[in-house]
Coordinates of C-alpha atoms and ligand atoms in Angstrom, one line a residue:
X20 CA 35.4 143.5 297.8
X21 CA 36.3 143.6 294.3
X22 CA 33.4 143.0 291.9
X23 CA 33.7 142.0 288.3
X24 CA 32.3 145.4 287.6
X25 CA 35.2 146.9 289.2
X26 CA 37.6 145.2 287.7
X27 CA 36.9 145.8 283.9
X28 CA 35.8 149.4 285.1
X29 CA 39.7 149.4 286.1
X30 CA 40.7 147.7 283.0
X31 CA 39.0 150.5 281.1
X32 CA 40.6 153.1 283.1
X33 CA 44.2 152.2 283.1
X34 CA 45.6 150.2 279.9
X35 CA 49.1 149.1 282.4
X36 CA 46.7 146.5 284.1
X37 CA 45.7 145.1 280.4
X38 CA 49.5 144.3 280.4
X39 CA 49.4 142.9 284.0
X40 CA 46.3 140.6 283.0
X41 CA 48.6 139.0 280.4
X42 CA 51.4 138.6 282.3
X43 CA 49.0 136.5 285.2
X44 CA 47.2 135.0 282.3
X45 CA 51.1 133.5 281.3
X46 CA 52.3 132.9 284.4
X47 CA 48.7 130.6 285.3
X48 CA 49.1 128.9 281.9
X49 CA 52.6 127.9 282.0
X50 CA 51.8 126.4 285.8
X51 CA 48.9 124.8 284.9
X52 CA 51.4 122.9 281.4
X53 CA 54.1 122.0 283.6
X54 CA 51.9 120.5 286.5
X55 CA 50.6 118.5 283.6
X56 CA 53.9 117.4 283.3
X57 CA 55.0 116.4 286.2
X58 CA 51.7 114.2 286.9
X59 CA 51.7 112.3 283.4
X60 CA 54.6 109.8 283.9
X61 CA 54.5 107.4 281.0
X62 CA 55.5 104.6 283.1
X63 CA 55.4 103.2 286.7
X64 CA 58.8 103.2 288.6
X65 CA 59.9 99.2 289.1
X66 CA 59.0 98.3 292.3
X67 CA 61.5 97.3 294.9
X68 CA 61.0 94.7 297.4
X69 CA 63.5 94.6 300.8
X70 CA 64.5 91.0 299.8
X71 CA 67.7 88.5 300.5
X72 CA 70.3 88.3 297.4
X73 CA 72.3 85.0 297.6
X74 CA 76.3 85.5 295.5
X75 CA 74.2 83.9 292.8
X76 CA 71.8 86.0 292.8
X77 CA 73.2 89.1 293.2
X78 CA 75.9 88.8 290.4
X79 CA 72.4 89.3 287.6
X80 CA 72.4 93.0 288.7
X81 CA 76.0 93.7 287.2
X82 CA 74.1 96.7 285.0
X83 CA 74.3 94.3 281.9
X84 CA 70.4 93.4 282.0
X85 CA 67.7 95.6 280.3
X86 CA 66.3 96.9 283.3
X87 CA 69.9 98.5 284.1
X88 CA 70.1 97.9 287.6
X89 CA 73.3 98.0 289.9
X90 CA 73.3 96.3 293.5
X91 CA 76.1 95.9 295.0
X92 CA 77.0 94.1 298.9
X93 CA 78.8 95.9 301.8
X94 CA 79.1 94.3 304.8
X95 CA 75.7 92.4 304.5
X96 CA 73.8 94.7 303.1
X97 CA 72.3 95.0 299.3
X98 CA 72.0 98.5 298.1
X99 CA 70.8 99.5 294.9
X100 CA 73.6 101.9 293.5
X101 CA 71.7 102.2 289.5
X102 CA 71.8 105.9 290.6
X103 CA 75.3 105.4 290.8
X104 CA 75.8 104.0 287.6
X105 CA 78.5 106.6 286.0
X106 CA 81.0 104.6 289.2
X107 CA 79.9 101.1 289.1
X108 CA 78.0 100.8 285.2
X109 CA 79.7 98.7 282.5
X110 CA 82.9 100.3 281.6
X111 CA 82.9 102.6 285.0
X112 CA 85.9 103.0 287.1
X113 CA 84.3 100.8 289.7
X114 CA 82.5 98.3 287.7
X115 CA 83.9 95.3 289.1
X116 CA 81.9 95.7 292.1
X117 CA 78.7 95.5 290.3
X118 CA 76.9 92.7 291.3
X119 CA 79.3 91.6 294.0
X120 CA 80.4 91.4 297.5
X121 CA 82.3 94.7 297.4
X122 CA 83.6 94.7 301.3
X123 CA 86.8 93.5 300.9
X124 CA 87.8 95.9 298.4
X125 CA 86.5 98.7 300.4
X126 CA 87.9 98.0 303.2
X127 CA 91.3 97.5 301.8
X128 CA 90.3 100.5 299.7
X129 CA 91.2 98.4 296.4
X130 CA 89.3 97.3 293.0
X131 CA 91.6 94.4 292.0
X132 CA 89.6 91.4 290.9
X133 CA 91.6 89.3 293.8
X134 CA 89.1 91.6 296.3
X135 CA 85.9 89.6 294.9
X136 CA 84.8 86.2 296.1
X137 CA 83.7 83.8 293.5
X138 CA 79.6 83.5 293.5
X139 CA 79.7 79.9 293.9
X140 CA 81.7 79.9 297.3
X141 CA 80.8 80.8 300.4
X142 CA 79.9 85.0 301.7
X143 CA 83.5 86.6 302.4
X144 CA 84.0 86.3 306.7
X145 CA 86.6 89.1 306.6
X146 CA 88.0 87.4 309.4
X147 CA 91.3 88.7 308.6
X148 CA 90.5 92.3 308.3
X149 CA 92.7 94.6 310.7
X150 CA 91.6 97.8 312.8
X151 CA 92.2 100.0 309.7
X152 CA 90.4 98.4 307.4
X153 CA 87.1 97.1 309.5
X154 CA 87.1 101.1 309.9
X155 CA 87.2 101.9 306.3
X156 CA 84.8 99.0 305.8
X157 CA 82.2 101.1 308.4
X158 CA 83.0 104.5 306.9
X159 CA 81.8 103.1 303.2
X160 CA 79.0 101.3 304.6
X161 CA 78.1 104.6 306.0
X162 CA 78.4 106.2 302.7
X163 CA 76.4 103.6 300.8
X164 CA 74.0 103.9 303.5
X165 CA 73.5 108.0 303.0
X166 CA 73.4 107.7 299.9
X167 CA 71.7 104.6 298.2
X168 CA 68.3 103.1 299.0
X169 CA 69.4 99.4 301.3
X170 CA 67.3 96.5 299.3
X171 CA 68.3 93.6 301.1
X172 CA 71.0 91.5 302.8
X173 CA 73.4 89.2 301.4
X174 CA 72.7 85.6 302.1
X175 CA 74.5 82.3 301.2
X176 CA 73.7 80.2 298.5
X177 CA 71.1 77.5 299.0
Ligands
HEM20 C1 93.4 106.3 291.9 C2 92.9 106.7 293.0 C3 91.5 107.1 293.1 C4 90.9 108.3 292.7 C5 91.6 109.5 292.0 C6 89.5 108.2 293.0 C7 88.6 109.2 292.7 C8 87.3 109.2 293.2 C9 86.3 110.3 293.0 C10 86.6 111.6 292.3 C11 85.2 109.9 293.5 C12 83.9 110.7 293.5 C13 83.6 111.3 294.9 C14 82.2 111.9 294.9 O1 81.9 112.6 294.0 O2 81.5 111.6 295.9 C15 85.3 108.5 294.0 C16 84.4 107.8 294.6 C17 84.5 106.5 295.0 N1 85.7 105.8 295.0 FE1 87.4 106.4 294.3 N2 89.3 107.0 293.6 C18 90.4 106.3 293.7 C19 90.6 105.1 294.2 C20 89.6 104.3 294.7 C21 89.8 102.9 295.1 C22 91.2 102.2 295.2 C23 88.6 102.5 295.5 C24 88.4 101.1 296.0 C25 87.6 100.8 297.0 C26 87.7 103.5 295.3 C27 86.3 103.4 295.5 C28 85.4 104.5 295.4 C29 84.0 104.4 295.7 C30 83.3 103.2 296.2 C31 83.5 105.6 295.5 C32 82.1 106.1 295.8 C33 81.2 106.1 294.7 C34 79.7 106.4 295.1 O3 79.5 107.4 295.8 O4 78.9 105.5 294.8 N3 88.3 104.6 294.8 N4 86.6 108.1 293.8

């Protein structure tokens, strides 16, 4: 068992473990600051709620608000894509799906505004759809699904 006695006796006897002292002293203070860091978060995350979005709704989570967040429909389902916000934030290549119903346009793999459904009429059946794009429709889903947290699912307005 080492004792403290032995210890500076060995400090005394070799100056090299001086160095190594500092070098532990270092590397115990630097962990001890950044664990600080981590732990000290200056604010709580928003909390988020599995909850049903109505077109309505949904269309106030476009990015444009001040808490900056992104949901977006596929096939029923809400994800939040915020994370996602260099694609679907204001100004981003697929921005027009932001706050919306985006399952037509994936499924027909397009972002023309002609894709989106007004918020004031009824959820999108995708009656029409063919083989081909039903399975692009699943494939995105699954991509949303892998990638971003699923909030909620798309309802109709009351
Ligand atoms: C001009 C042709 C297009 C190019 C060059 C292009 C390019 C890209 C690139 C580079 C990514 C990023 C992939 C990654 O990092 O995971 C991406 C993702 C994506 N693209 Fe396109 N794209 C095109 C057309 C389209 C069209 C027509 C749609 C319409 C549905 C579309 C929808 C998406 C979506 C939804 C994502 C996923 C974003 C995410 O992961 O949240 N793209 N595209």
């Amino acid at each position: 068992m080492i004792t403290l006695n032995t210890l500076f006796h060995q400090l005394k006897e070799n100056p090299v473990n001086w160095a190594l002292l500092a070098v532990l002293a270092y590397v115990v203070r630097s962990y001890v600051s950044s664990a600080k860091a981590i732990t000290v978060s200056p604010k709580h995350p928003e909390v988020m709620l599995f909850k049903t979005y109505n077109p309505k709704e949904l269309r106030a989570f476009d990015g444009n608000a001040d808490n900056g967040r992104i949901l977006m429909a596929v096939n029923g389902s809400v994800y939040d894509v915020t994370r996602g916000r260099n694609f679907y934030g204001p100004g981003g290549p697929y921005g027009n799906f932001a706050g919306r119903d985006a399952s037509r346009g994936l499924a027909k793999n397009s972002f023309d505004m002609d894709m989106l459904t007004d918020d004031d009429k009824p959820i999108d059946k995708l009656e029409d759809l063919n083989k081909d794009e039903w399975d692009s429709l699943r494939e995105w889903e699954q991509h949303f699904a892998n990638k971003y947290l699923l909030v909620g699912t798309l309802v109709e307005n009351p």
